[in-house]
């Protein structure tokens, strides 16, 4: 959280979108190969970063496509968690704290993918720590030292 606070909203958004696209979109597409809604949310967020679309356009896609996909997947917890994670990554263009939501849902998606739904808590904890380390390492790679205009983060936790 402290490293995120030192980065601009643009750096945070690019980091989360790259992470979601590389790590979570494949998990989603493995289970829902014909559902492009989460990928559309990533693409729309990138269009906003490029100045091609307005924020309400992207928010509509996040809420009415990506999160809608997640709501429809109660019987598929891996794809559901991956879609929620992708929605959080796209939402980071609006508010950097969404990057933390991406982590939580990413840990769930990876945990359910590897362990199923019946593992014990300690096994899920190992996966969560692994995802956290991977996620943090990905940020360290793109983090800008002394970046101007760091993101405003109200974590409320």
PDB file of C-alpha atoms in Angstrom:
ATOM      1  CA  UNK A   1       0.000   0.000   0.000  1.00  0.00           C
ATOM      2  CA  UNK A   2       2.819   2.395   0.831  1.00  0.00           C
ATOM      3  CA  UNK A   3       4.531   1.808  -2.514  1.00  0.00           C
ATOM      4  CA  UNK A   4       1.254   2.391  -4.365  1.00  0.00           C
ATOM      5  CA  UNK A   5       0.934   5.756  -2.586  1.00  0.00           C
ATOM      6  CA  UNK A   6       4.251   6.902  -4.069  1.00  0.00           C
ATOM      7  CA  UNK A   7       3.151   6.335  -7.649  1.00  0.00           C
ATOM      8  CA  UNK A   8       0.988   8.418  -9.960  1.00  0.00           C
ATOM      9  CA  UNK A   9      -2.505   7.229 -10.803  1.00  0.00           C
ATOM     10  CA  UNK A  10      -1.292   6.589 -14.368  1.00  0.00           C
ATOM     11  CA  UNK A  11       1.557   4.350 -13.199  1.00  0.00           C
ATOM     12  CA  UNK A  12      -0.787   2.470 -10.868  1.00  0.00           C
ATOM     13  CA  UNK A  13      -3.384   2.038 -13.611  1.00  0.00           C
ATOM     14  CA  UNK A  14      -0.872   0.751 -16.145  1.00  0.00           C
ATOM     15  CA  UNK A  15       0.585  -1.649 -13.581  1.00  0.00           C
ATOM     16  CA  UNK A  16      -2.799  -3.093 -12.608  1.00  0.00           C
ATOM     17  CA  UNK A  17      -3.994  -3.381 -16.203  1.00  0.00           C
ATOM     18  CA  UNK A  18      -0.810  -5.172 -17.251  1.00  0.00           C
ATOM     19  CA  UNK A  19      -1.037  -7.510 -14.274  1.00  0.00           C
ATOM     20  CA  UNK A  20      -4.688  -8.304 -14.921  1.00  0.00           C
ATOM     21  CA  UNK A  21      -4.108  -8.852 -18.615  1.00  0.00           C
ATOM     22  CA  UNK A  22      -1.116 -11.134 -18.074  1.00  0.00           C
ATOM     23  CA  UNK A  23      -2.207 -13.086 -14.991  1.00  0.00           C
ATOM     24  CA  UNK A  24      -5.995 -12.987 -14.687  1.00  0.00           C
ATOM     25  CA  UNK A  25      -7.437 -12.674 -18.146  1.00  0.00           C
ATOM     26  CA  UNK A  26      -5.952 -16.075 -19.112  1.00  0.00           C
ATOM     27  CA  UNK A  27      -7.625 -17.660 -16.048  1.00  0.00           C
ATOM     28  CA  UNK A  28     -10.929 -16.113 -17.048  1.00  0.00           C
ATOM     29  CA  UNK A  29     -10.658 -17.058 -20.719  1.00  0.00           C
ATOM     30  CA  UNK A  30      -9.679 -20.640 -19.870  1.00  0.00           C
ATOM     31  CA  UNK A  31     -13.112 -21.039 -18.318  1.00  0.00           C
ATOM     32  CA  UNK A  32     -15.127 -18.584 -20.421  1.00  0.00           C
ATOM     33  CA  UNK A  33     -13.394 -18.524 -23.803  1.00  0.00           C
ATOM     34  CA  UNK A  34     -16.214 -16.752 -25.610  1.00  0.00           C
ATOM     35  CA  UNK A  35     -16.802 -13.985 -23.057  1.00  0.00           C
ATOM     36  CA  UNK A  36     -14.896 -10.871 -24.021  1.00  0.00           C
ATOM     37  CA  UNK A  37     -16.399  -8.521 -21.417  1.00  0.00           C
ATOM     38  CA  UNK A  38     -13.409  -8.470 -19.023  1.00  0.00           C
ATOM     39  CA  UNK A  39     -11.004  -8.003 -21.942  1.00  0.00           C
ATOM     40  CA  UNK A  40     -13.233  -5.160 -23.139  1.00  0.00           C
ATOM     41  CA  UNK A  41     -12.895  -3.491 -19.723  1.00  0.00           C
ATOM     42  CA  UNK A  42      -9.101  -3.647 -19.962  1.00  0.00           C
ATOM     43  CA  UNK A  43      -9.178  -2.236 -23.494  1.00  0.00           C
ATOM     44  CA  UNK A  44     -11.561   0.563 -22.513  1.00  0.00           C
ATOM     45  CA  UNK A  45      -9.380   1.527 -19.538  1.00  0.00           C
ATOM     46  CA  UNK A  46      -6.363   1.684 -21.844  1.00  0.00           C
ATOM     47  CA  UNK A  47      -8.364   3.871 -24.241  1.00  0.00           C
ATOM     48  CA  UNK A  48      -9.055   6.251 -21.341  1.00  0.00           C
ATOM     49  CA  UNK A  49      -5.352   6.324 -20.463  1.00  0.00           C
ATOM     50  CA  UNK A  50      -4.657   7.227 -24.102  1.00  0.00           C
ATOM     51  CA  UNK A  51      -7.211  10.065 -23.948  1.00  0.00           C
ATOM     52  CA  UNK A  52      -9.490   8.451 -26.511  1.00  0.00           C
ATOM     53  CA  UNK A  53     -12.613   8.049 -24.360  1.00  0.00           C
ATOM     54  CA  UNK A  54     -14.246   9.670 -21.343  1.00  0.00           C
ATOM     55  CA  UNK A  55     -14.399   8.116 -17.886  1.00  0.00           C
ATOM     56  CA  UNK A  56     -18.194   7.513 -17.903  1.00  0.00           C
ATOM     57  CA  UNK A  57     -17.759   5.331 -21.000  1.00  0.00           C
ATOM     58  CA  UNK A  58     -15.218   3.148 -19.195  1.00  0.00           C
ATOM     59  CA  UNK A  59     -17.218   3.030 -15.961  1.00  0.00           C
ATOM     60  CA  UNK A  60     -20.214   1.768 -17.917  1.00  0.00           C
ATOM     61  CA  UNK A  61     -18.159  -1.062 -19.397  1.00  0.00           C
ATOM     62  CA  UNK A  62     -16.643  -1.958 -16.022  1.00  0.00           C
ATOM     63  CA  UNK A  63     -20.013  -2.053 -14.282  1.00  0.00           C
ATOM     64  CA  UNK A  64     -22.314  -3.312 -17.009  1.00  0.00           C
ATOM     65  CA  UNK A  65     -19.967  -5.728 -18.715  1.00  0.00           C
ATOM     66  CA  UNK A  66     -17.065  -6.861 -16.543  1.00  0.00           C
ATOM     67  CA  UNK A  67     -18.808  -6.867 -13.165  1.00  0.00           C
ATOM     68  CA  UNK A  68     -21.959  -8.185 -14.823  1.00  0.00           C
ATOM     69  CA  UNK A  69     -19.936 -11.139 -16.103  1.00  0.00           C
ATOM     70  CA  UNK A  70     -18.751 -11.787 -12.548  1.00  0.00           C
ATOM     71  CA  UNK A  71     -22.297 -11.652 -11.177  1.00  0.00           C
ATOM     72  CA  UNK A  72     -23.335 -14.343 -13.661  1.00  0.00           C
ATOM     73  CA  UNK A  73     -20.602 -16.769 -12.605  1.00  0.00           C
ATOM     74  CA  UNK A  74     -21.655 -18.032  -9.184  1.00  0.00           C
ATOM     75  CA  UNK A  75     -21.052 -21.577 -10.442  1.00  0.00           C
ATOM     76  CA  UNK A  76     -17.512 -20.752 -11.602  1.00  0.00           C
ATOM     77  CA  UNK A  77     -15.523 -19.195  -8.741  1.00  0.00           C
ATOM     78  CA  UNK A  78     -12.229 -18.985 -10.641  1.00  0.00           C
ATOM     79  CA  UNK A  79     -13.734 -17.042 -13.531  1.00  0.00           C
ATOM     80  CA  UNK A  80     -15.869 -14.989 -11.152  1.00  0.00           C
ATOM     81  CA  UNK A  81     -12.881 -13.910  -9.037  1.00  0.00           C
ATOM     82  CA  UNK A  82     -10.810 -13.248 -12.175  1.00  0.00           C
ATOM     83  CA  UNK A  83     -13.572 -11.046 -13.643  1.00  0.00           C
ATOM     84  CA  UNK A  84     -13.860  -9.132 -10.380  1.00  0.00           C
ATOM     85  CA  UNK A  85     -10.080  -8.673 -10.289  1.00  0.00           C
ATOM     86  CA  UNK A  86     -10.089  -7.371 -13.854  1.00  0.00           C
ATOM     87  CA  UNK A  87     -12.912  -4.974 -12.997  1.00  0.00           C
ATOM     88  CA  UNK A  88     -10.868  -3.662 -10.083  1.00  0.00           C
ATOM     89  CA  UNK A  89      -7.836  -3.189 -12.322  1.00  0.00           C
ATOM     90  CA  UNK A  90      -9.884  -1.216 -14.827  1.00  0.00           C
ATOM     91  CA  UNK A  91     -11.349   0.808 -11.963  1.00  0.00           C
ATOM     92  CA  UNK A  92      -7.860   1.871 -10.937  1.00  0.00           C
ATOM     93  CA  UNK A  93      -7.959   4.524 -13.670  1.00  0.00           C
ATOM     94  CA  UNK A  94     -10.575   6.270 -11.534  1.00  0.00           C
ATOM     95  CA  UNK A  95      -9.235   5.496  -8.046  1.00  0.00           C
ATOM     96  CA  UNK A  96      -5.870   3.970  -7.210  1.00  0.00           C
ATOM     97  CA  UNK A  97      -7.229   2.066  -4.169  1.00  0.00           C
ATOM     98  CA  UNK A  98      -8.963  -0.288  -6.604  1.00  0.00           C
ATOM     99  CA  UNK A  99      -5.496  -1.773  -7.018  1.00  0.00           C
ATOM    100  CA  UNK A 100      -5.897  -3.392  -3.603  1.00  0.00           C
ATOM    101  CA  UNK A 101      -9.186  -4.978  -4.696  1.00  0.00           C
ATOM    102  CA  UNK A 102      -7.348  -6.463  -7.650  1.00  0.00           C
ATOM    103  CA  UNK A 103      -4.934  -8.170  -5.264  1.00  0.00           C
ATOM    104  CA  UNK A 104      -7.673  -9.732  -3.128  1.00  0.00           C
ATOM    105  CA  UNK A 105      -9.629 -11.071  -6.088  1.00  0.00           C
ATOM    106  CA  UNK A 106      -6.437 -12.219  -7.840  1.00  0.00           C
ATOM    107  CA  UNK A 107      -5.486 -14.243  -4.767  1.00  0.00           C
ATOM    108  CA  UNK A 108      -8.940 -15.836  -4.758  1.00  0.00           C
ATOM    109  CA  UNK A 109      -8.823 -16.639  -8.480  1.00  0.00           C
ATOM    110  CA  UNK A 110      -5.377 -18.209  -8.290  1.00  0.00           C
ATOM    111  CA  UNK A 111      -6.204 -20.062  -5.089  1.00  0.00           C
ATOM    112  CA  UNK A 112      -9.416 -21.523  -6.484  1.00  0.00           C
ATOM    113  CA  UNK A 113      -7.680 -22.365  -9.755  1.00  0.00           C
ATOM    114  CA  UNK A 114      -4.883 -24.294  -8.064  1.00  0.00           C
ATOM    115  CA  UNK A 115      -6.630 -25.727  -5.019  1.00  0.00           C
ATOM    116  CA  UNK A 116     -10.320 -25.844  -5.827  1.00  0.00           C
ATOM    117  CA  UNK A 117     -12.863 -24.866  -3.195  1.00  0.00           C
ATOM    118  CA  UNK A 118     -12.133 -27.426  -0.512  1.00  0.00           C
ATOM    119  CA  UNK A 119      -8.548 -26.673   0.557  1.00  0.00           C
ATOM    120  CA  UNK A 120      -7.811 -25.599   4.085  1.00  0.00           C
ATOM    121  CA  UNK A 121      -7.194 -21.994   5.070  1.00  0.00           C
ATOM    122  CA  UNK A 122      -3.420 -22.453   5.406  1.00  0.00           C
ATOM    123  CA  UNK A 123      -3.160 -23.606   1.793  1.00  0.00           C
ATOM    124  CA  UNK A 124      -5.066 -20.565   0.551  1.00  0.00           C
ATOM    125  CA  UNK A 125      -2.847 -18.353   2.709  1.00  0.00           C
ATOM    126  CA  UNK A 126       0.263 -19.687   0.961  1.00  0.00           C
ATOM    127  CA  UNK A 127      -1.272 -18.831  -2.423  1.00  0.00           C
ATOM    128  CA  UNK A 128      -2.280 -15.354  -1.198  1.00  0.00           C
ATOM    129  CA  UNK A 129       1.269 -14.657  -0.028  1.00  0.00           C
ATOM    130  CA  UNK A 130       2.637 -15.844  -3.374  1.00  0.00           C
ATOM    131  CA  UNK A 131       0.231 -13.629  -5.306  1.00  0.00           C
ATOM    132  CA  UNK A 132       1.065 -10.676  -3.059  1.00  0.00           C
ATOM    133  CA  UNK A 133       4.795 -11.166  -3.679  1.00  0.00           C
ATOM    134  CA  UNK A 134       4.240 -11.475  -7.439  1.00  0.00           C
ATOM    135  CA  UNK A 135       1.936  -8.462  -7.499  1.00  0.00           C
ATOM    136  CA  UNK A 136       4.367  -6.334  -5.496  1.00  0.00           C
ATOM    137  CA  UNK A 137       7.308  -7.410  -7.647  1.00  0.00           C
ATOM    138  CA  UNK A 138       5.377  -6.354 -10.749  1.00  0.00           C
ATOM    139  CA  UNK A 139       4.860  -2.904  -9.231  1.00  0.00           C
ATOM    140  CA  UNK A 140       8.516  -2.584  -8.224  1.00  0.00           C
ATOM    141  CA  UNK A 141       9.507  -3.201 -11.857  1.00  0.00           C
ATOM    142  CA  UNK A 142       7.479  -0.208 -13.093  1.00  0.00           C
ATOM    143  CA  UNK A 143       7.649   2.040 -10.018  1.00  0.00           C
ATOM    144  CA  UNK A 144       9.104   5.481 -10.626  1.00  0.00           C
ATOM    145  CA  UNK A 145      11.368   6.805  -7.909  1.00  0.00           C
ATOM    146  CA  UNK A 146      10.237  10.203  -6.630  1.00  0.00           C
ATOM    147  CA  UNK A 147       7.363  10.219  -9.088  1.00  0.00           C
ATOM    148  CA  UNK A 148       5.557  13.561  -9.165  1.00  0.00           C
ATOM    149  CA  UNK A 149       1.832  13.701  -8.429  1.00  0.00           C
ATOM    150  CA  UNK A 150       1.459  10.525  -6.394  1.00  0.00           C
ATOM    151  CA  UNK A 151      -2.003   8.974  -6.276  1.00  0.00           C
ATOM    152  CA  UNK A 152      -4.322  10.001  -3.484  1.00  0.00           C
ATOM    153  CA  UNK A 153      -5.301   6.869  -1.606  1.00  0.00           C
ATOM    154  CA  UNK A 154      -7.938   6.723   1.084  1.00  0.00           C
ATOM    155  CA  UNK A 155      -7.695   3.088   2.044  1.00  0.00           C
ATOM    156  CA  UNK A 156     -10.447   3.086   4.666  1.00  0.00           C
ATOM    157  CA  UNK A 157      -8.974   0.039   6.315  1.00  0.00           C
TER     158      UNK A 157
END
